[in-house]
Coordinates of C-alpha atoms in Angstrom, one line a residue:
X231 CA 99.8 101.9 77.6
X232 CA 96.2 100.7 76.9
X233 CA 96.8 98.2 77.3
X234 CA 97.4 98.2 80.9
X235 CA 94.2 100.8 81.6
X236 CA 92.4 98.1 80.0
X237 CA 93.8 95.7 82.0
X238 CA 93.2 98.1 85.9
X239 CA 89.2 98.7 83.9
X240 CA 89.0 94.7 83.3
X241 CA 89.9 94.3 87.7
X242 CA 87.7 97.3 88.8
X243 CA 84.7 96.9 86.3
X244 CA 84.9 93.6 84.4
X245 CA 85.3 93.2 80.7
X246 CA 82.7 94.0 78.6
X247 CA 82.5 97.3 80.5
X248 CA 86.2 97.7 80.4
X249 CA 86.5 98.1 76.4
X250 CA 83.5 100.6 75.9
X251 CA 85.3 102.7 78.9
X252 CA 88.9 102.8 77.5
X253 CA 87.9 105.3 74.3
X254 CA 86.8 108.1 76.7
X255 CA 90.6 107.6 79.5
X256 CA 92.3 106.7 76.3
X257 CA 90.9 110.5 75.0
X258 CA 91.2 112.2 77.6
X259 CA 95.1 110.6 78.2
X260 CA 95.9 111.8 74.5
X261 CA 94.3 115.6 75.2
X262 CA 96.5 116.3 77.4
X263 CA 99.9 114.4 75.8
X264 CA 103.0 116.6 76.0
X265 CA 104.9 117.2 72.6
X266 CA 108.6 116.7 74.1
X267 CA 109.5 114.1 76.0
X268 CA 109.3 114.6 80.0
X269 CA 111.6 113.5 82.2
X270 CA 111.1 110.8 84.5
X271 CA 111.0 111.6 88.4
X272 CA 114.1 111.0 90.4
X273 CA 115.3 111.8 94.1
X274 CA 118.1 113.2 95.8
X275 CA 119.3 113.9 98.5
X276 CA 118.4 118.0 98.1
X277 CA 114.8 116.8 98.2
X278 CA 112.7 118.3 101.2
X279 CA 108.9 119.6 101.4
X280 CA 107.5 122.4 103.9
X281 CA 103.9 121.3 104.2
X282 CA 102.2 124.5 104.8
X283 CA 98.3 125.9 104.3
X284 CA 98.1 129.0 102.0
X285 CA 97.3 131.3 104.5
X286 CA 99.9 130.2 106.8
X287 CA 101.7 133.4 106.4
X288 CA 99.5 137.1 105.6
X289 CA 100.0 140.9 105.0
X290 CA 97.7 143.4 104.7
X291 CA 96.2 144.2 101.1
X292 CA 98.2 141.2 99.8
X293 CA 96.4 137.6 98.9
X294 CA 98.1 135.1 101.4
X295 CA 99.3 132.5 98.5
X296 CA 101.4 135.7 96.9
X297 CA 102.3 136.5 100.6
X298 CA 103.6 133.1 101.2
X299 CA 105.3 133.0 98.2
X300 CA 107.3 136.1 98.8
X301 CA 108.1 134.5 103.0
X302 CA 109.4 131.1 101.7
X303 CA 111.5 132.4 98.4
X304 CA 113.1 135.2 101.3
X305 CA 113.8 132.2 104.2
X306 CA 113.6 129.0 102.8
X307 CA 116.3 129.3 99.7
X308 CA 118.5 126.3 99.1
X309 CA 117.1 124.4 102.4
X310 CA 113.4 123.8 100.9
X311 CA 113.1 122.2 97.2
X312 CA 109.5 121.4 97.5
X313 CA 105.8 123.4 99.2
X314 CA 103.3 121.3 99.7
X315 CA 100.3 123.9 99.5
X316 CA 97.8 122.3 101.7
X317 CA 94.0 122.3 99.7
X318 CA 94.0 125.9 98.3
X319 CA 90.3 125.1 97.0
X320 CA 86.8 126.5 97.8
X321 CA 85.6 124.2 100.5
X322 CA 83.2 123.8 103.7
X323 CA 84.7 122.5 106.5
X324 CA 88.1 121.3 107.8
X325 CA 90.5 123.7 106.9
X326 CA 90.0 122.9 103.3
X327 CA 89.4 119.3 103.3
X328 CA 86.0 119.5 102.3
X329 CA 86.5 120.7 98.6
X330 CA 83.2 122.6 96.5
X331 CA 85.4 123.2 93.3
X332 CA 88.3 121.0 93.0
X333 CA 89.9 123.2 89.9
X334 CA 89.4 126.4 91.4
X335 CA 91.7 128.9 94.1
X336 CA 89.6 129.8 96.9
X337 CA 88.9 133.7 96.3
X338 CA 90.1 134.3 100.1
X339 CA 94.2 133.1 99.2
X340 CA 94.6 134.2 95.8
X341 CA 94.6 133.0 92.2
X342 CA 95.9 130.2 90.2
X343 CA 98.7 133.0 89.0
X344 CA 99.7 133.6 92.7
X345 CA 99.9 129.7 92.9
X346 CA 102.0 129.1 89.6
X347 CA 104.4 132.4 91.2
X348 CA 105.9 129.5 93.2
X349 CA 107.6 128.1 91.0
X350 CA 109.8 130.5 90.2
X351 CA 112.0 129.2 93.5
X352 CA 110.4 125.8 94.2
X353 CA 108.7 122.7 93.0
X354 CA 105.0 122.4 94.1
X355 CA 103.0 119.5 95.7
X356 CA 99.0 119.7 95.6
X357 CA 96.3 117.5 97.5
X358 CA 93.4 115.6 96.0
X359 CA 91.4 115.1 98.0
X360 CA 89.2 112.6 96.1
X361 CA 87.7 109.8 98.6
X362 CA 85.6 112.7 99.4
X363 CA 83.4 115.9 98.6
X364 CA 82.2 118.4 99.9
X365 CA 78.1 118.2 100.5
X366 CA 77.8 121.7 99.0
X367 CA 79.9 120.9 95.5
X368 CA 78.5 121.2 92.4
X369 CA 79.0 117.5 91.8
X370 CA 76.8 116.8 95.5
X371 CA 74.3 119.8 94.4
X372 CA 73.5 117.6 91.2
X373 CA 73.2 114.5 92.3
X374 CA 70.6 115.9 94.8
X375 CA 68.8 117.2 92.6
X376 CA 68.6 114.6 90.1
X377 CA 71.0 115.7 87.5
X378 CA 72.0 112.6 85.3
X379 CA 75.4 113.7 85.2
X380 CA 75.6 112.6 89.1
X381 CA 73.8 109.5 88.8
X382 CA 75.7 107.4 91.3
X383 CA 78.5 109.8 92.2
X384 CA 77.6 108.8 95.6
X385 CA 77.6 105.3 97.9
X386 CA 73.9 105.2 99.2
X387 CA 72.9 102.2 101.8
X388 CA 70.4 100.8 103.3
X389 CA 70.5 101.9 106.9
X390 CA 69.7 98.8 108.0
X391 CA 72.5 97.2 106.6
X392 CA 75.7 95.7 108.9
X393 CA 78.0 97.9 107.9
X394 CA 79.9 97.0 111.6
X395 CA 83.1 95.5 109.9
X396 CA 84.2 98.7 108.5
X397 CA 86.7 100.9 109.9
X398 CA 85.9 103.6 111.7
X399 CA 88.6 106.9 112.1
X400 CA 86.1 108.7 113.3
X401 CA 83.1 107.8 116.2
X402 CA 80.9 109.6 114.1
X403 CA 78.0 107.9 111.9
X404 CA 78.9 106.3 108.9
X405 CA 75.6 106.3 107.8
X406 CA 73.9 110.4 107.3
X407 CA 70.5 111.2 105.8
X408 CA 70.0 114.0 102.5
X409 CA 67.0 114.5 101.3
X410 CA 67.3 114.1 97.1
X411 CA 64.5 114.4 94.4
X412 CA 63.9 110.4 94.2
X413 CA 63.4 110.9 98.5
X414 CA 65.7 109.7 101.0
X415 CA 68.8 108.3 100.8
X416 CA 71.6 107.7 103.0
X417 CA 74.9 107.9 102.2
X418 CA 78.9 107.5 102.7
X419 CA 80.6 109.6 105.0
X420 CA 83.8 108.5 106.3
X421 CA 84.6 111.5 108.0
X422 CA 82.0 113.8 108.7
X423 CA 77.8 114.9 107.5
X424 CA 79.9 117.8 105.0
X425 CA 82.3 115.3 103.5
X426 CA 80.6 112.7 100.9
X427 CA 82.3 109.9 99.8
X428 CA 82.7 109.5 96.0
X429 CA 81.5 106.0 94.4
X430 CA 83.9 104.2 92.5
X431 CA 82.1 101.6 91.4
X432 CA 81.0 104.2 89.2
X433 CA 83.7 105.0 86.9
X434 CA 82.5 107.9 85.6
X435 CA 83.8 109.5 89.1
X436 CA 87.3 107.1 88.1
X437 CA 87.0 109.5 84.8
X438 CA 86.4 112.8 85.8
X439 CA 88.9 112.6 89.2
X440 CA 91.8 111.3 86.6
X441 CA 90.7 115.0 85.2
X442 CA 90.7 116.5 87.8
X443 CA 94.2 114.9 88.7
X444 CA 95.5 116.2 85.0
X445 CA 94.4 119.6 85.3
X446 CA 96.5 119.8 89.1
X447 CA 99.8 118.7 86.4
X448 CA 99.2 121.3 83.6
X449 CA 99.0 123.9 86.3
X450 CA 102.1 122.7 87.8
X451 CA 102.2 119.8 90.5
X452 CA 105.2 118.0 90.3
X453 CA 103.7 115.5 93.6
X454 CA 99.9 114.8 94.5
X455 CA 99.8 113.6 97.3
X456 CA 96.1 111.1 97.7
X457 CA 94.0 112.2 100.6
X458 CA 92.3 109.5 102.7
X459 CA 92.9 107.0 99.6
X460 CA 92.5 103.7 101.5
X461 CA 88.7 104.3 102.2
X462 CA 88.4 105.2 98.6
X463 CA 86.8 101.6 97.7
X464 CA 83.5 100.8 99.3
X465 CA 82.7 96.7 99.5
X466 CA 80.2 96.0 102.4
X467 CA 80.7 92.9 104.9
X468 CA 84.8 94.4 104.4
X469 CA 86.6 96.6 106.6
X470 CA 86.3 99.1 103.6
X471 CA 90.5 100.0 103.9
X472 CA 93.1 99.5 101.4
X473 CA 90.9 96.9 99.6
X474 CA 92.6 95.6 96.4
X475 CA 90.3 97.7 94.1
X476 CA 91.8 100.9 95.7
X477 CA 95.6 100.0 94.7
X478 CA 94.5 98.8 91.6
X479 CA 92.6 102.7 91.3
X480 CA 96.3 104.2 92.4
X481 CA 97.5 102.0 89.6
X482 CA 96.2 102.8 86.8
X483 CA 96.5 106.8 88.3
X484 CA 100.0 106.0 88.2
X485 CA 100.3 104.4 84.3
X486 CA 98.6 107.3 83.1
X487 CA 100.9 109.7 84.8
X488 CA 104.1 107.5 83.4
X489 CA 102.8 108.5 80.1
X490 CA 102.2 112.2 80.0
X491 CA 103.5 113.3 83.1
X492 CA 106.2 110.9 84.4
X493 CA 107.9 114.0 86.5
X494 CA 105.3 113.7 88.8
X495 CA 104.7 112.1 92.1
X496 CA 102.1 110.2 93.7
X497 CA 102.4 110.2 97.4
X498 CA 100.1 108.3 99.1
X499 CA 98.7 109.4 102.6
X500 CA 96.9 106.0 104.2
X501 CA 97.3 106.4 108.7
X502 CA 97.4 102.6 109.1
X503 CA 99.5 99.8 111.2
X504 CA 103.1 99.9 108.5
X505 CA 103.1 96.1 106.7
X506 CA 99.2 98.2 105.2
X507 CA 101.1 101.4 104.4
X508 CA 104.1 100.1 102.8
X509 CA 101.4 98.2 100.7
X510 CA 100.6 101.4 98.3
X511 CA 104.4 100.9 97.4
X512 CA 103.2 98.3 94.8
X513 CA 105.8 96.2 93.6
X514 CA 108.1 99.3 93.7
X515 CA 107.0 100.9 90.3
X516 CA 103.6 100.5 89.8
X517 CA 102.0 102.2 92.1
X518 CA 103.2 105.8 94.7
X519 CA 106.6 106.8 94.3
X520 CA 106.0 107.8 97.6
X521 CA 104.3 106.9 100.6
X522 CA 103.4 108.6 104.2
X523 CA 106.0 107.2 106.9
X524 CA 103.6 107.0 109.8
X525 CA 104.9 105.2 112.3
X526 CA 107.6 107.6 112.7
X527 CA 105.7 110.7 114.9
X528 CA 104.5 108.3 117.4
X529 CA 107.9 105.9 117.5
X530 CA 109.8 108.9 117.7
X531 CA 107.5 110.3 120.1
X532 CA 107.6 107.6 122.6
X533 CA 112.3 107.4 122.2
X534 CA 112.2 110.6 123.9
X535 CA 109.6 110.0 126.5
X536 CA 111.5 107.4 127.4
X537 CA 115.5 108.1 126.5
X538 CA 115.4 105.2 124.8
X539 CA 115.9 104.6 121.4
X540 CA 116.0 100.3 121.4
X541 CA 112.5 99.9 120.1
X542 CA 112.9 103.0 117.1
X543 CA 115.5 101.6 116.1
X544 CA 114.9 97.9 115.8
X545 CA 111.7 99.5 113.4
X546 CA 114.2 101.4 111.9
X547 CA 115.7 98.1 110.6
X548 CA 112.8 97.0 109.1
X549 CA 113.2 99.9 106.4
X550 CA 113.5 98.5 103.1
X551 CA 112.7 99.7 99.7
X552 CA 111.1 97.4 97.0
X553 CA 113.2 98.9 94.6
X554 CA 114.9 102.4 94.0
X555 CA 112.4 104.2 91.8
X556 CA 110.1 105.0 95.1
X557 CA 111.2 106.2 99.0
X558 CA 109.5 107.0 102.4
X559 CA 108.4 110.5 103.0
X560 CA 109.5 110.9 106.8
X561 CA 108.0 113.4 109.0
X562 CA 107.3 114.5 112.9
X563 CA 104.5 116.9 112.1
X564 CA 101.5 118.1 110.1
X565 CA 98.3 119.5 109.5
X566 CA 96.6 116.7 111.3
X567 CA 97.9 115.0 115.2
X568 CA 100.5 112.1 115.5
X569 CA 98.6 109.1 114.7
X570 CA 98.0 106.8 116.9
X571 CA 97.6 103.3 114.8
X572 CA 100.7 103.4 113.2
X573 CA 102.7 102.5 116.2
X574 CA 100.0 99.3 117.1
X575 CA 101.8 96.4 117.4
X576 CA 105.5 98.3 117.3
X577 CA 104.0 99.6 120.7
X578 CA 102.4 97.9 123.1
X579 CA 99.1 99.2 124.6
X580 CA 100.1 100.3 127.5
X581 CA 102.9 102.4 126.3
X582 CA 100.2 104.0 123.7
X583 CA 98.0 104.6 126.8
X584 CA 100.8 105.3 128.6
X585 CA 102.3 108.1 125.7
X586 CA 98.5 110.1 125.3
X587 CA 98.2 110.3 129.1
X588 CA 101.7 112.6 128.8
X589 CA 100.2 114.8 126.3
X590 CA 97.4 115.3 127.8
X591 CA 99.5 116.5 130.9
X592 CA 101.5 118.9 128.3
X593 CA 98.4 120.5 127.8
X594 CA 97.2 117.9 124.3
X595 CA 94.3 116.2 123.3
X596 CA 93.2 112.6 122.3
X597 CA 91.0 112.1 119.7
X598 CA 89.1 108.7 119.4
X599 CA 88.1 106.5 117.1
X600 CA 84.9 104.1 117.3
X601 CA 85.5 100.5 116.9
X602 CA 83.2 97.7 115.7
X603 CA 82.6 96.4 119.0
X604 CA 80.5 100.0 120.2
X605 CA 83.6 100.4 121.9
X606 CA 85.9 103.4 121.4
X607 CA 90.3 103.8 121.0
X608 CA 93.3 106.5 121.0
X609 CA 93.4 107.4 117.1
X610 CA 95.1 110.2 117.0
X611 CA 97.6 112.9 119.4
X612 CA 96.8 116.6 119.2
X613 CA 99.8 119.1 120.3
X614 CA 102.2 120.5 118.5
X615 CA 105.2 118.1 118.1
X616 CA 107.6 120.6 119.8
X617 CA 104.9 120.9 123.4
X618 CA 105.0 117.2 122.6
X619 CA 108.3 116.3 123.4
X620 CA 108.5 118.4 127.0
X621 CA 108.4 117.3 130.1
X622 CA 104.9 117.7 132.7
X623 CA 105.0 120.2 135.0
X624 CA 109.0 120.8 134.1
X625 CA 109.9 124.4 133.6
X626 CA 112.4 124.6 130.8
X627 CA 114.4 126.5 129.7
X628 CA 113.6 127.9 125.9
X629 CA 117.4 126.4 124.9
X630 CA 116.8 123.2 126.3
X631 CA 113.0 123.0 124.8
X632 CA 115.3 123.4 120.8
X633 CA 117.7 120.9 121.8
X634 CA 115.8 118.5 122.2
X635 CA 112.9 119.4 119.4
X636 CA 116.3 119.8 117.0
X637 CA 117.4 116.2 118.1
X638 CA 114.1 114.7 117.5
X639 CA 114.0 116.5 114.0
X640 CA 117.6 115.2 113.1
X641 CA 116.3 111.5 113.3
X642 CA 113.9 112.3 111.2
X643 CA 115.9 113.7 108.8
X644 CA 118.6 111.2 108.4
X645 CA 117.0 108.0 107.7
X646 CA 116.0 107.3 104.0
X647 CA 113.6 108.6 102.7
X648 CA 112.8 112.0 101.3
X649 CA 111.9 114.8 104.8
X650 CA 108.4 116.3 105.4
X651 CA 108.9 119.2 107.5
X652 CA 105.5 120.9 109.0
X653 CA 105.6 125.3 108.4
X654 CA 105.3 125.0 112.6
X655 CA 107.9 122.9 113.3
X656 CA 110.3 124.5 110.8
X657 CA 109.7 128.2 112.4
X658 CA 109.1 126.9 116.2
X659 CA 105.8 127.2 117.5
X660 CA 103.8 125.7 120.3
X661 CA 100.4 124.8 120.9
X662 CA 97.9 127.1 120.4
X663 CA 94.9 126.2 122.6
X664 CA 93.1 129.7 121.4
X665 CA 92.4 128.3 118.0
X666 CA 90.7 125.1 120.0
X667 CA 88.3 127.7 121.7
X668 CA 87.7 129.3 118.6
X669 CA 87.1 126.1 116.4
X670 CA 85.7 123.5 118.7
X671 CA 88.4 120.9 116.8
X672 CA 91.2 119.5 118.7
X673 CA 93.2 119.3 115.2
X674 CA 93.9 123.1 115.8
X675 CA 96.3 123.4 118.3
X676 CA 98.9 122.6 115.4
X677 CA 96.9 125.0 113.1
X678 CA 98.3 128.9 113.7
X679 CA 98.3 131.7 110.7
X680 CA 100.8 134.2 111.1
X681 CA 100.3 137.9 109.7
X682 CA 103.9 138.3 108.1
X683 CA 105.8 141.2 110.0
X684 CA 104.5 140.0 113.6
X685 CA 106.3 136.3 112.5
X686 CA 109.2 137.8 111.5
X687 CA 109.6 139.7 114.2
X688 CA 110.3 137.3 116.9
X689 CA 112.2 134.9 114.6
X690 CA 114.5 137.2 115.6
X691 CA 115.2 136.1 119.0
X692 CA 114.0 133.5 121.8
X693 CA 112.4 130.3 120.6
X694 CA 111.6 130.4 117.2
X695 CA 115.2 131.6 116.3
X696 CA 116.7 128.7 117.8
X697 CA 114.4 126.5 116.1
X698 CA 114.5 127.8 112.7
X699 CA 118.6 128.3 113.1
X700 CA 119.2 125.1 114.2
X701 CA 116.7 123.5 111.9
X702 CA 118.1 125.8 108.6
X703 CA 121.7 124.0 109.6
X704 CA 120.5 120.7 109.3
X705 CA 119.0 121.2 106.0
X706 CA 122.1 122.8 104.6
X707 CA 124.2 120.2 105.8
X708 CA 121.5 117.2 104.0
X709 CA 121.5 118.6 100.8
X710 CA 125.2 118.6 100.8
X711 CA 125.8 114.8 101.4
X712 CA 125.0 112.2 98.9
X713 CA 125.1 109.7 101.4
X714 CA 121.7 111.4 102.3
X715 CA 120.7 110.6 99.2
X716 CA 116.4 109.3 99.5
X717 CA 117.1 105.6 98.2
X718 CA 120.3 105.6 99.3
X719 CA 122.2 102.7 101.6
X720 CA 120.9 102.6 105.3
X721 CA 122.1 100.4 108.5
X722 CA 121.1 101.1 112.0
X723 CA 123.8 100.3 115.0
X724 CA 123.6 99.7 118.5
X725 CA 125.9 101.9 120.7
X726 CA 123.9 102.8 123.2
X727 CA 120.8 102.3 124.3
X728 CA 119.9 106.4 124.7
X729 CA 121.5 106.9 121.0
X730 CA 120.0 107.1 118.1
X731 CA 122.9 105.5 115.7
X732 CA 122.2 105.6 111.7
X733 CA 125.1 105.3 108.5
X734 CA 123.9 106.6 106.1
X735 CA 125.7 106.2 102.4
X736 CA 125.1 106.1 98.6
X737 CA 127.9 105.4 95.7
X738 CA 130.9 105.8 98.0
X739 CA 130.3 108.5 100.8
X740 CA 128.9 108.1 104.0
X741 CA 128.2 110.0 107.0
X742 CA 127.1 108.3 110.6
X743 CA 124.4 110.6 112.3
X744 CA 124.4 110.5 115.8
X745 CA 121.5 111.4 118.2
X746 CA 121.1 111.4 121.9
X747 CA 117.6 110.8 122.6
X748 CA 118.0 111.2 126.5
X749 CA 117.9 114.1 128.5
X750 CA 121.6 112.9 130.3
X751 CA 125.4 112.0 128.9
X752 CA 126.3 109.4 127.2
X753 CA 129.6 107.5 126.2
X754 CA 129.9 105.7 123.6
X755 CA 133.2 103.8 121.2
X756 CA 132.5 104.8 117.9
X757 CA 133.7 102.4 114.8
X758 CA 135.2 105.1 112.5
X759 CA 136.7 108.6 113.1
X760 CA 136.2 111.9 111.5
X761 CA 134.8 115.4 111.1
X762 CA 131.6 116.3 113.1
X763 CA 129.0 118.1 109.6
X764 CA 127.1 119.9 112.9
X765 CA 130.5 121.6 114.6
X766 CA 133.0 121.3 112.1
X767 CA 135.0 119.7 114.2
X768 CA 137.0 116.0 115.2
X769 CA 135.4 113.7 116.4
X770 CA 137.1 110.5 118.1
X771 CA 136.7 107.1 118.6
X772 CA 135.3 107.3 122.6
X773 CA 133.1 110.4 122.1
X774 CA 131.0 111.6 125.0
X775 CA 127.5 113.0 124.3
X776 CA 125.9 115.9 125.8
X777 CA 122.3 115.7 126.5
X778 CA 119.7 115.7 123.0
X779 CA 123.0 116.4 121.4
X780 CA 123.4 115.6 117.3
X781 CA 126.5 114.5 115.8
X782 CA 126.8 113.7 112.2
X783 CA 130.3 112.7 111.4
X784 CA 131.6 112.0 108.1
X785 CA 133.9 109.2 107.8
X786 CA 137.8 110.6 107.6

């Protein structure tokens, strides 16, 4: 293992520095090496992840993390295996993604004991927000005050430097001036002036971050999400995105975790075009075990807007895995918006603009990024996914809204990979415009928090009840069918332009998943007969699918 670490360090910092660094890394690793062998991470059809904020569900007089743990144990037993707790650390902005202290729990949410209480019923995914850190963090304050322990922890750049090649995910200045003990420094701030990018060209930063990851493992994380990881290495004159050094750092992290915590899965969050995104699988064994399938949300949305599944099917037919040790993290919605960059090159600019215009008419927002030539481009759609599927100006019934939404989610559940389900999707939420008014941030439209009593009452009837009960039914079906194994076979079938059809199989078992993506009934001829898992009824070879109907057929 030390040989692998040395090779990675040499690539990053040169041979001489790598030799000097190796004992420090080895010491860190030996300090946490388990006494007994630990199982290697693996996937199965029972894998599914709920994405949620730590204070998503609240009750008077109780720590929100404790309330959420009780709520999830009661509502999700047998349906969800892993809870992804979005950043629950002390923070100063961006709803948790500007971390003040990586190793503390925000007292407003609870304690490490409350985090551990989830482990009675679920596995846990933690966020490693390690591209940047809060301006109010001890690390950054130490840097400002000239503390030698934090020297060169951040990226200082001459403001006259030509940075036009840098990929910008925000229409904001890239450099922010700060007064330090040594004078004014212009520091790299990819996302905001409160989120200061870390300098991985300084090996002490990498060592400190590795220490943080190992701490999360000790606290029970079985999956670690590497947030905004594509931006972590800076090299003037390049896009500063997805650079070879970034891949090497992830390979180093994987080498360390494979040695001391092989049960832990790394998942990369890289909201970039598909081919760049899947590069984080590495060779299938040396980087992330999962990557976010970022192209799925916008492509799926376009599919339902158009009532035509052909472009989605063409793209899905290209989804190959480099090994049986990795898979996709399939999702439709998250705490962020619907990213558009991963759809570029698959959908035309005109199709993307039409989708953005429709989202505006549905009460959503469009966020923009800065291009190198000074122009702006649509970067993200901010809207609840259920509302995003709607028809502008239509007075639709809750039953229709639920049926259409569940058809979209059924496609996500059917595809090869592990499904990631945002809390608001599972529980049938809609746009929260009041949140946008309160915060002034577009992303707040999909970040509403709940009082437990009120949410449980809403789940007894109406849209929330229709969505939650329907979603729960699909999850139960999925967990009981080996064909849905995350690395099982996947064949896309062309049965009708309005029907997304995928045949899943694994170890001799199969399920044919049909989803009508249109508002009209369609007739299709099937290549097999069997039983519909959704309704429990026999399915003939000639079948009529109602609008937005879901049919999962187990061959007879």
